PDB file of C-alpha atoms in Angstrom:
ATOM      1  CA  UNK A 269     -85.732 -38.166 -55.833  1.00  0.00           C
ATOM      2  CA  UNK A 270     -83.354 -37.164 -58.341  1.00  0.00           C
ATOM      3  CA  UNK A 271     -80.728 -34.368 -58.816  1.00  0.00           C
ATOM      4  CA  UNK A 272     -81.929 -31.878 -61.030  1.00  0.00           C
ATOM      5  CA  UNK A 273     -79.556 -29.933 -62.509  1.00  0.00           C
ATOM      6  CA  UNK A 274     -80.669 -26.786 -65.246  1.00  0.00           C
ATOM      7  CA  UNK A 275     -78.709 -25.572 -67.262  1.00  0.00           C
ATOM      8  CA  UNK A 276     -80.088 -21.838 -68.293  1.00  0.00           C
ATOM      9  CA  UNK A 277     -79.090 -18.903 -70.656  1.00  0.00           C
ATOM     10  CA  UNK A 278     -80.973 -16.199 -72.123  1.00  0.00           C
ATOM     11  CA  UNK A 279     -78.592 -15.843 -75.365  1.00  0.00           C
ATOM     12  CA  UNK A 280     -78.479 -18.272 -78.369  1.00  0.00           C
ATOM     13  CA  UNK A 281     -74.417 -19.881 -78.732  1.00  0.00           C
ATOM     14  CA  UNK A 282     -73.219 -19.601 -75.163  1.00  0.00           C
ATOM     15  CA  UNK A 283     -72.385 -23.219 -75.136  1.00  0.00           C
ATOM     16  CA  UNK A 284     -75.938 -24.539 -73.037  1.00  0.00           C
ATOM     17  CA  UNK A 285     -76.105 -27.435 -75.035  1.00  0.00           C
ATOM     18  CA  UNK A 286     -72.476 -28.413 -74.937  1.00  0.00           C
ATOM     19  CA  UNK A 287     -73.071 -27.832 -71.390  1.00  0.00           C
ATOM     20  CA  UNK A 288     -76.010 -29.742 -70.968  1.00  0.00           C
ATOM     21  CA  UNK A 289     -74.628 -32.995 -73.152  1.00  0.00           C
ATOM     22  CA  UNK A 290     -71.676 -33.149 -70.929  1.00  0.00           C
ATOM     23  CA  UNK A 291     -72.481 -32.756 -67.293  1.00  0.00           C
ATOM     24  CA  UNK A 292     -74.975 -35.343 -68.551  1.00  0.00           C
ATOM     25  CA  UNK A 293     -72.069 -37.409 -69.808  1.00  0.00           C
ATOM     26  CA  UNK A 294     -70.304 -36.702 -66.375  1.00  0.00           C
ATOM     27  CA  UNK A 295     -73.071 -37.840 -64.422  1.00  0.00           C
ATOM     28  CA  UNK A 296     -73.757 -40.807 -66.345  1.00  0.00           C
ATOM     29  CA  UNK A 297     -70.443 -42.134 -64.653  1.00  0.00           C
ATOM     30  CA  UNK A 298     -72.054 -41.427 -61.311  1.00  0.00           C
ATOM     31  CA  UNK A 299     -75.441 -43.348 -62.017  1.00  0.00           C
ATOM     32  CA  UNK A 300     -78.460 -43.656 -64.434  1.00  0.00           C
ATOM     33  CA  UNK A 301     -78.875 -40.031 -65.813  1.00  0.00           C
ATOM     34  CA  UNK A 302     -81.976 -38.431 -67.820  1.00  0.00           C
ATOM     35  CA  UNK A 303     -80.904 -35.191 -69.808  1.00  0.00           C
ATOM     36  CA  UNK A 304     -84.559 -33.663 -70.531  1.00  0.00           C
ATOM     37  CA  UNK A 305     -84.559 -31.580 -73.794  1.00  0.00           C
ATOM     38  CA  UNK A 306     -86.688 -28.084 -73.171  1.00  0.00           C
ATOM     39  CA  UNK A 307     -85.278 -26.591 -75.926  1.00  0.00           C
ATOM     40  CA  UNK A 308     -87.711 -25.519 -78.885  1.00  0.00           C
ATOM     41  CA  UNK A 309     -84.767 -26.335 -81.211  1.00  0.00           C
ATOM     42  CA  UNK A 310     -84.275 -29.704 -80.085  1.00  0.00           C
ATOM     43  CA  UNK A 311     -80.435 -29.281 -80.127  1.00  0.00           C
ATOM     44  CA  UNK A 312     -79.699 -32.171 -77.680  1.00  0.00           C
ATOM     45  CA  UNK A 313     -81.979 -34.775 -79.148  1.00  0.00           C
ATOM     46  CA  UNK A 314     -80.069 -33.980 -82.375  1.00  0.00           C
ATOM     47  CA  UNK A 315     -76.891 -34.704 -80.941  1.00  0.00           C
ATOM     48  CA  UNK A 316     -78.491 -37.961 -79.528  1.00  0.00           C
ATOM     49  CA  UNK A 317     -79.737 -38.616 -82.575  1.00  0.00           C
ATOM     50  CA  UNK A 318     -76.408 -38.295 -84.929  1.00  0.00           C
ATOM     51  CA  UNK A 319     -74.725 -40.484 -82.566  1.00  0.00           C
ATOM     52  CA  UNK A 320     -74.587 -42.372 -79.212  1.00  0.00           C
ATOM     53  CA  UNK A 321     -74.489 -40.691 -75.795  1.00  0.00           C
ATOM     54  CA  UNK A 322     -74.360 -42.611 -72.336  1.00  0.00           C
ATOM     55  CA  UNK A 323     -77.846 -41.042 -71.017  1.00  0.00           C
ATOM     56  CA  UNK A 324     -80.892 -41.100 -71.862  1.00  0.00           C
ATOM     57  CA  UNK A 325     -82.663 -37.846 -73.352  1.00  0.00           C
ATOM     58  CA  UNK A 326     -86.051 -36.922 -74.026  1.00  0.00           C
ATOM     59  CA  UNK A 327     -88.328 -34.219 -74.264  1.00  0.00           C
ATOM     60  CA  UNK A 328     -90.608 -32.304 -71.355  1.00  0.00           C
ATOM     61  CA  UNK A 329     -93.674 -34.447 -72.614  1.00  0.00           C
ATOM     62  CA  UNK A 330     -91.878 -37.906 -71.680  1.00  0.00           C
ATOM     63  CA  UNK A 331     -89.849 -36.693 -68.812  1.00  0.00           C
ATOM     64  CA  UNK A 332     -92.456 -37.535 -66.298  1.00  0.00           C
ATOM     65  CA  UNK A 333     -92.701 -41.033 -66.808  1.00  0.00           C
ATOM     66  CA  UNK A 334     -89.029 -41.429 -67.076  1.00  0.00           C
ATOM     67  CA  UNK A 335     -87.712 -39.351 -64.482  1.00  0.00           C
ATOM     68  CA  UNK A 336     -87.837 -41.234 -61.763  1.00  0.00           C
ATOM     69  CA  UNK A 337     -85.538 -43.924 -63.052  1.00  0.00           C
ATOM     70  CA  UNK A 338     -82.615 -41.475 -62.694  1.00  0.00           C
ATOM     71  CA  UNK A 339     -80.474 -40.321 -60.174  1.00  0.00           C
ATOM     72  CA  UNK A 340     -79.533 -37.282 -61.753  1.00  0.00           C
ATOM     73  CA  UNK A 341     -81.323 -34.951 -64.154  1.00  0.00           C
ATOM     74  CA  UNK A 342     -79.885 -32.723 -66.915  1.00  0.00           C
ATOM     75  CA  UNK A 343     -82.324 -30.018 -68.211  1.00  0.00           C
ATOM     76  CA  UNK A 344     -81.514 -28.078 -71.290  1.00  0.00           C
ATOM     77  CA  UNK A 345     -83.767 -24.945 -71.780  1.00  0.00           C
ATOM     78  CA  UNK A 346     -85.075 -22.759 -74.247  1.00  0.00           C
ATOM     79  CA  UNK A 347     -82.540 -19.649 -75.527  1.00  0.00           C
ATOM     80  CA  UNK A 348     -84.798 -17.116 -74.071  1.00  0.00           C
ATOM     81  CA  UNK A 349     -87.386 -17.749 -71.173  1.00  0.00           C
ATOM     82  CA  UNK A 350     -89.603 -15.720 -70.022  1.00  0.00           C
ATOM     83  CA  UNK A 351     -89.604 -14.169 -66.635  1.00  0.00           C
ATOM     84  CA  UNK A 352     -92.586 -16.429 -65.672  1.00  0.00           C
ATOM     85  CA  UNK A 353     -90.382 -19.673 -67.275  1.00  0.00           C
ATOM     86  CA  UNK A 354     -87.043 -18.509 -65.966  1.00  0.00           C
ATOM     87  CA  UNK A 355     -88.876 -18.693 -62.726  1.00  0.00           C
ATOM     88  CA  UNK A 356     -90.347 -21.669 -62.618  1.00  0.00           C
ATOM     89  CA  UNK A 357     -87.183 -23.427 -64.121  1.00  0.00           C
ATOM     90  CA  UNK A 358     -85.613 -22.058 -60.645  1.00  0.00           C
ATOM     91  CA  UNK A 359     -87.975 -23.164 -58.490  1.00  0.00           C
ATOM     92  CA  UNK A 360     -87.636 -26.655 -60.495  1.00  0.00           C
ATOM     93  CA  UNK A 361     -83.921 -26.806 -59.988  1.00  0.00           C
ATOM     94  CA  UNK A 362     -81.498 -27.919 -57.383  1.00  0.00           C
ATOM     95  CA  UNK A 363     -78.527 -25.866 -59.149  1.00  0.00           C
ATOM     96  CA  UNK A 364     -78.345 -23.614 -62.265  1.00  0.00           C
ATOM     97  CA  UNK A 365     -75.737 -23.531 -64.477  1.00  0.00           C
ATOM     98  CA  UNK A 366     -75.205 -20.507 -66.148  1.00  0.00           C
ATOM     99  CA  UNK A 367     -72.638 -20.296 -69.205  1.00  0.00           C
ATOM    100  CA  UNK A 368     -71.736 -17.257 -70.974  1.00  0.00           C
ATOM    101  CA  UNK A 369     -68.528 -16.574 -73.109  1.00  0.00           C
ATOM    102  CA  UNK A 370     -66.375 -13.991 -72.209  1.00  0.00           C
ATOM    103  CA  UNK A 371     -67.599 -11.291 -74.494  1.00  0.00           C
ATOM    104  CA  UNK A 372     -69.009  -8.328 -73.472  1.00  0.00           C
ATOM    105  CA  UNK A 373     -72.679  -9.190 -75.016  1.00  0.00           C
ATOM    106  CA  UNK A 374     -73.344 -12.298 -73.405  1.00  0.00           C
ATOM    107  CA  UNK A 375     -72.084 -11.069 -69.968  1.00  0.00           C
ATOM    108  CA  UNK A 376     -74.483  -8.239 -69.893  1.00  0.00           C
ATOM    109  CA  UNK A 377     -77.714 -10.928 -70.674  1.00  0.00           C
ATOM    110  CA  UNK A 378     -75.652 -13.055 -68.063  1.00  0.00           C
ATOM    111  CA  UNK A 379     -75.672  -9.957 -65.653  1.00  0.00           C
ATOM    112  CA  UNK A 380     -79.922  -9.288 -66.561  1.00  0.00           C
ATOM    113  CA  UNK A 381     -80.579 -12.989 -65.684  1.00  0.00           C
ATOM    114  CA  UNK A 382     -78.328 -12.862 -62.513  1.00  0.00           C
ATOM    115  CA  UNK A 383     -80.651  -9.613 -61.401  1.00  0.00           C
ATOM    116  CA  UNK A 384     -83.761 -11.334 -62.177  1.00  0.00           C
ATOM    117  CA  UNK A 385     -82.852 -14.726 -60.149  1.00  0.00           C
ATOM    118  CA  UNK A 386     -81.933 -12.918 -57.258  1.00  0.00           C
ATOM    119  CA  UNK A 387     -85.047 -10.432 -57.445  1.00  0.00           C
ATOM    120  CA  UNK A 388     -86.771 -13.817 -57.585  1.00  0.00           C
ATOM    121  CA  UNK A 389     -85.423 -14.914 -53.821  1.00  0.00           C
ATOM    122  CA  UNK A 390     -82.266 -17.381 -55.576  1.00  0.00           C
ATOM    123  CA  UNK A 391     -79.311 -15.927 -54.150  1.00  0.00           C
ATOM    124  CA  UNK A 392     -77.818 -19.543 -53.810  1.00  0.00           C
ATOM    125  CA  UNK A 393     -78.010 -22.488 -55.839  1.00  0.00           C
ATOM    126  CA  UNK A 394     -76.516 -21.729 -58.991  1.00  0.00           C
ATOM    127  CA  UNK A 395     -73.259 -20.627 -60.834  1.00  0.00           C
ATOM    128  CA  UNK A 396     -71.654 -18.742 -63.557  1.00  0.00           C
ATOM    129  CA  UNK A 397     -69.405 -20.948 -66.192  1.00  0.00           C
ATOM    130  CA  UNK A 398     -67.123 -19.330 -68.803  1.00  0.00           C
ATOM    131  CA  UNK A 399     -67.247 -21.130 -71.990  1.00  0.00           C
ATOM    132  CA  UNK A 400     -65.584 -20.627 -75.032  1.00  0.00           C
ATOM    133  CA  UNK A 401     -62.611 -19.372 -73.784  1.00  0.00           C
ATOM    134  CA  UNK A 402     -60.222 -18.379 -75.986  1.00  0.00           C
ATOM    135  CA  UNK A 403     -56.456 -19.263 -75.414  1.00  0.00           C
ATOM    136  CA  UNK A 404     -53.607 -17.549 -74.508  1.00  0.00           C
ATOM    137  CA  UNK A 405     -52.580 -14.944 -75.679  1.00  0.00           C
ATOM    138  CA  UNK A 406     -56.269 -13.643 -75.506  1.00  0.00           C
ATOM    139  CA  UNK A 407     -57.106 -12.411 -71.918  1.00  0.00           C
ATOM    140  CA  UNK A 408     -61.257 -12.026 -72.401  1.00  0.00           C
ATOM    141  CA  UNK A 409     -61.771 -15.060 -70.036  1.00  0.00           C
ATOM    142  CA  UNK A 410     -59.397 -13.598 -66.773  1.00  0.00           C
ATOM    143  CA  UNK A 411     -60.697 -10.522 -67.748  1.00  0.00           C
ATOM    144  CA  UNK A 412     -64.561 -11.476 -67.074  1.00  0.00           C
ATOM    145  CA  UNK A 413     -63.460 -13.663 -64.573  1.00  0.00           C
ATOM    146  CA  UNK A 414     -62.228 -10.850 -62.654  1.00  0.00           C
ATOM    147  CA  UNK A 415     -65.139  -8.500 -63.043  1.00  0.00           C
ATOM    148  CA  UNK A 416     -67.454 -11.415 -61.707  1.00  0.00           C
ATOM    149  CA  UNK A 417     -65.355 -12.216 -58.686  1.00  0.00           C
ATOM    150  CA  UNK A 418     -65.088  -8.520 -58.022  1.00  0.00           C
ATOM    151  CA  UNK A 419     -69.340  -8.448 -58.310  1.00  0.00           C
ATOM    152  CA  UNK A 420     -69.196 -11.607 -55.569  1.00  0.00           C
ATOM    153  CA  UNK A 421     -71.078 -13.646 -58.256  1.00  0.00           C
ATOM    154  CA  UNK A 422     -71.051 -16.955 -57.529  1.00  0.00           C
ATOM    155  CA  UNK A 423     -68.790 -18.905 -60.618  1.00  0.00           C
ATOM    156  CA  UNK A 424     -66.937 -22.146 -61.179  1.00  0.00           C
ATOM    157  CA  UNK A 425     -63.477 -22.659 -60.542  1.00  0.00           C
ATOM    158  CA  UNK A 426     -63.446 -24.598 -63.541  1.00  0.00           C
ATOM    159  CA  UNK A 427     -64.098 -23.238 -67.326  1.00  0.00           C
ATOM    160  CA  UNK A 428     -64.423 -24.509 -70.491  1.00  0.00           C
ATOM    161  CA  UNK A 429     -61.902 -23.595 -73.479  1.00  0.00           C
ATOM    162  CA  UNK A 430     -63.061 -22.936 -76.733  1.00  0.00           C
ATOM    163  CA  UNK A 431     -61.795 -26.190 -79.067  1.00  0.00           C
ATOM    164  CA  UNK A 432     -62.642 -27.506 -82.483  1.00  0.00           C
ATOM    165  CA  UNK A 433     -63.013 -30.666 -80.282  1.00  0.00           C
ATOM    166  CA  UNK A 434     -66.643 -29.523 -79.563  1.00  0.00           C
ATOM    167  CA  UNK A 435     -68.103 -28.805 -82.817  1.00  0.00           C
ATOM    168  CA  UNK A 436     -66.855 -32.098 -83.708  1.00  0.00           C
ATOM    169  CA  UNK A 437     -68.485 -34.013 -80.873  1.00  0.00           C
ATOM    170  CA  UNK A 438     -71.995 -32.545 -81.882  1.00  0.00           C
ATOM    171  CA  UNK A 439     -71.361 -33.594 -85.400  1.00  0.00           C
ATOM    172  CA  UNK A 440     -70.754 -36.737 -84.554  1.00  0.00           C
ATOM    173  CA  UNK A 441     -73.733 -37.343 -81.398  1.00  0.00           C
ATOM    174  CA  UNK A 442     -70.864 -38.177 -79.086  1.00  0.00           C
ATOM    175  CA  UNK A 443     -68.845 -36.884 -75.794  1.00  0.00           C
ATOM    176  CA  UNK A 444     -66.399 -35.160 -76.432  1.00  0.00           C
ATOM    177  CA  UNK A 445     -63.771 -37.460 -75.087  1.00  0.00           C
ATOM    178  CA  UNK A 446     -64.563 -39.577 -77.979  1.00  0.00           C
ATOM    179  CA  UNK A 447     -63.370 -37.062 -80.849  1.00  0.00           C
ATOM    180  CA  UNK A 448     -60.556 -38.353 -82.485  1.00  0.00           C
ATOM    181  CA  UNK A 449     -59.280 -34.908 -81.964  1.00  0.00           C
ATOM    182  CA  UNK A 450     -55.051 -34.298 -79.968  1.00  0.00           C
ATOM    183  CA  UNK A 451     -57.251 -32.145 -77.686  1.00  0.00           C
ATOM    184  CA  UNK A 452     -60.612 -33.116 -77.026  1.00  0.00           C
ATOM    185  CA  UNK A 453     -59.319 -34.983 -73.861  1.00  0.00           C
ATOM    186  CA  UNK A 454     -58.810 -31.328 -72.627  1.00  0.00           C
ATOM    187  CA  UNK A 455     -62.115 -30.442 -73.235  1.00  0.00           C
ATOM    188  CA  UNK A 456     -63.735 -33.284 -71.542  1.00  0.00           C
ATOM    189  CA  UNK A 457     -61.384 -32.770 -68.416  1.00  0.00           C
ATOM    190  CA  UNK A 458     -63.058 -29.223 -68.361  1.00  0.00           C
ATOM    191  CA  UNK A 459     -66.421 -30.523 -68.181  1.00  0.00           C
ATOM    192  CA  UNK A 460     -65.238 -33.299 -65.228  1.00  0.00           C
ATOM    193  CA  UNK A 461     -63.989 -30.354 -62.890  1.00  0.00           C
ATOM    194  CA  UNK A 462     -67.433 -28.598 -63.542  1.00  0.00           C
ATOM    195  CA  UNK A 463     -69.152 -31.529 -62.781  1.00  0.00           C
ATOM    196  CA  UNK A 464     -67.141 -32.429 -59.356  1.00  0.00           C
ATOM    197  CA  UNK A 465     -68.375 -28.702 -58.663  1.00  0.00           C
ATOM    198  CA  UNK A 466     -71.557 -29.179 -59.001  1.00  0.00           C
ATOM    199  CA  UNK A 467     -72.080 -32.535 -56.959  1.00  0.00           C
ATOM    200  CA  UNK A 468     -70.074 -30.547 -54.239  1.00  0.00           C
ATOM    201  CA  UNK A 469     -72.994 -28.245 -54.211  1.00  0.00           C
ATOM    202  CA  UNK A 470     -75.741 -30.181 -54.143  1.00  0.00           C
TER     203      UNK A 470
END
């Protein structure tokens, strides 16, 4: 059976989809990998659709039939589920992902969805991942980081930076690493430590 891996927030531009497009990339290196697209917007299969990713991606109608072929699978959800969805997509799920920036509105729909998850019996399985970090000299990103470690919430060691490198890659329906950009290889190196994090988890 395969790896599934969901990738879940409750707030539209926290970087899912980003997410979602490049753990798929990552785990594309590691064998065949489906990145199903539950997303009413469709945001991945745009990306796929602009471009060329290593993965496959499809929708929750064809994921049945194509799911088993993979040895990983990469679920991008809808911006806000339900209680009933958000707990079925646990129940579905090896490990959540959970991104958030590091601004104060996104962290308190990141601390609701925390609540509800662990209300729902998933104390384990799933971890908080900055994104969209700004750089130095802008301390939002050790600043949340610090109020989540002092909660003992589970989060990733790793976390993404907030590059041009990104919107770029979407643009063009490609990995990031691919961006003819002097830093998108910083960005993609981001999304490999997050990756090795997951697999370590699963």
């Amino acid at each position: 059976m395969p790896k599934i891996v969901t990738v879940l927030g409750r707030k539209g531009g926290v970087g899912k989809t980003c997410t979602a497009v490049h753990l798929a990339a990552y785990f594309a290196e590691q064998g065949p990998t489906l990145l199903i697209d539950g997303d009413p917007n469709r945001s991945a299969t745009g990306w796929a659709r602009r471009g060329e990713l290593p993965f496959e991606v499809c929708g929750v109608a064809q994921a049945a039939r194509r799911i088993g072929e993979s040895e990983y699978v990469v679920m991008d959800t809808e911006a806000q589920p339900s209680r009933e969805d958000l707990e079925d997509l646990s129940e579905g799920a090896h490990f959540l992902v959970l991104p958030s920036p590091p601004d104060v509105l996104a962290l308190e729909v990141l601390w609701k969805t925390v609540e509800d998850l662990m209300e729902m019996g998933r104390t384990d399985g799933f971890k908080i991942l900055l994104t969209m970090v700004p750089p130095w000299p802008s301390r939002e990103g050790e600043q949340a980081r610090a109020g989540l470690v002092e909660a003992d919430l589970p989060i990733f060691e790793a976390q993404i930076r907030r590059l041009a490198a990104f919107p770029k890659a979407a643009f063009a329906g490609v990995p990031v690493y691919k961006v003819k950009d002097p830093r998108a290889w910083f960005g993609w190196k981001d999304y490999v430590r997050v990756g090795e994090e997951v697999i370590s988890s699963l």
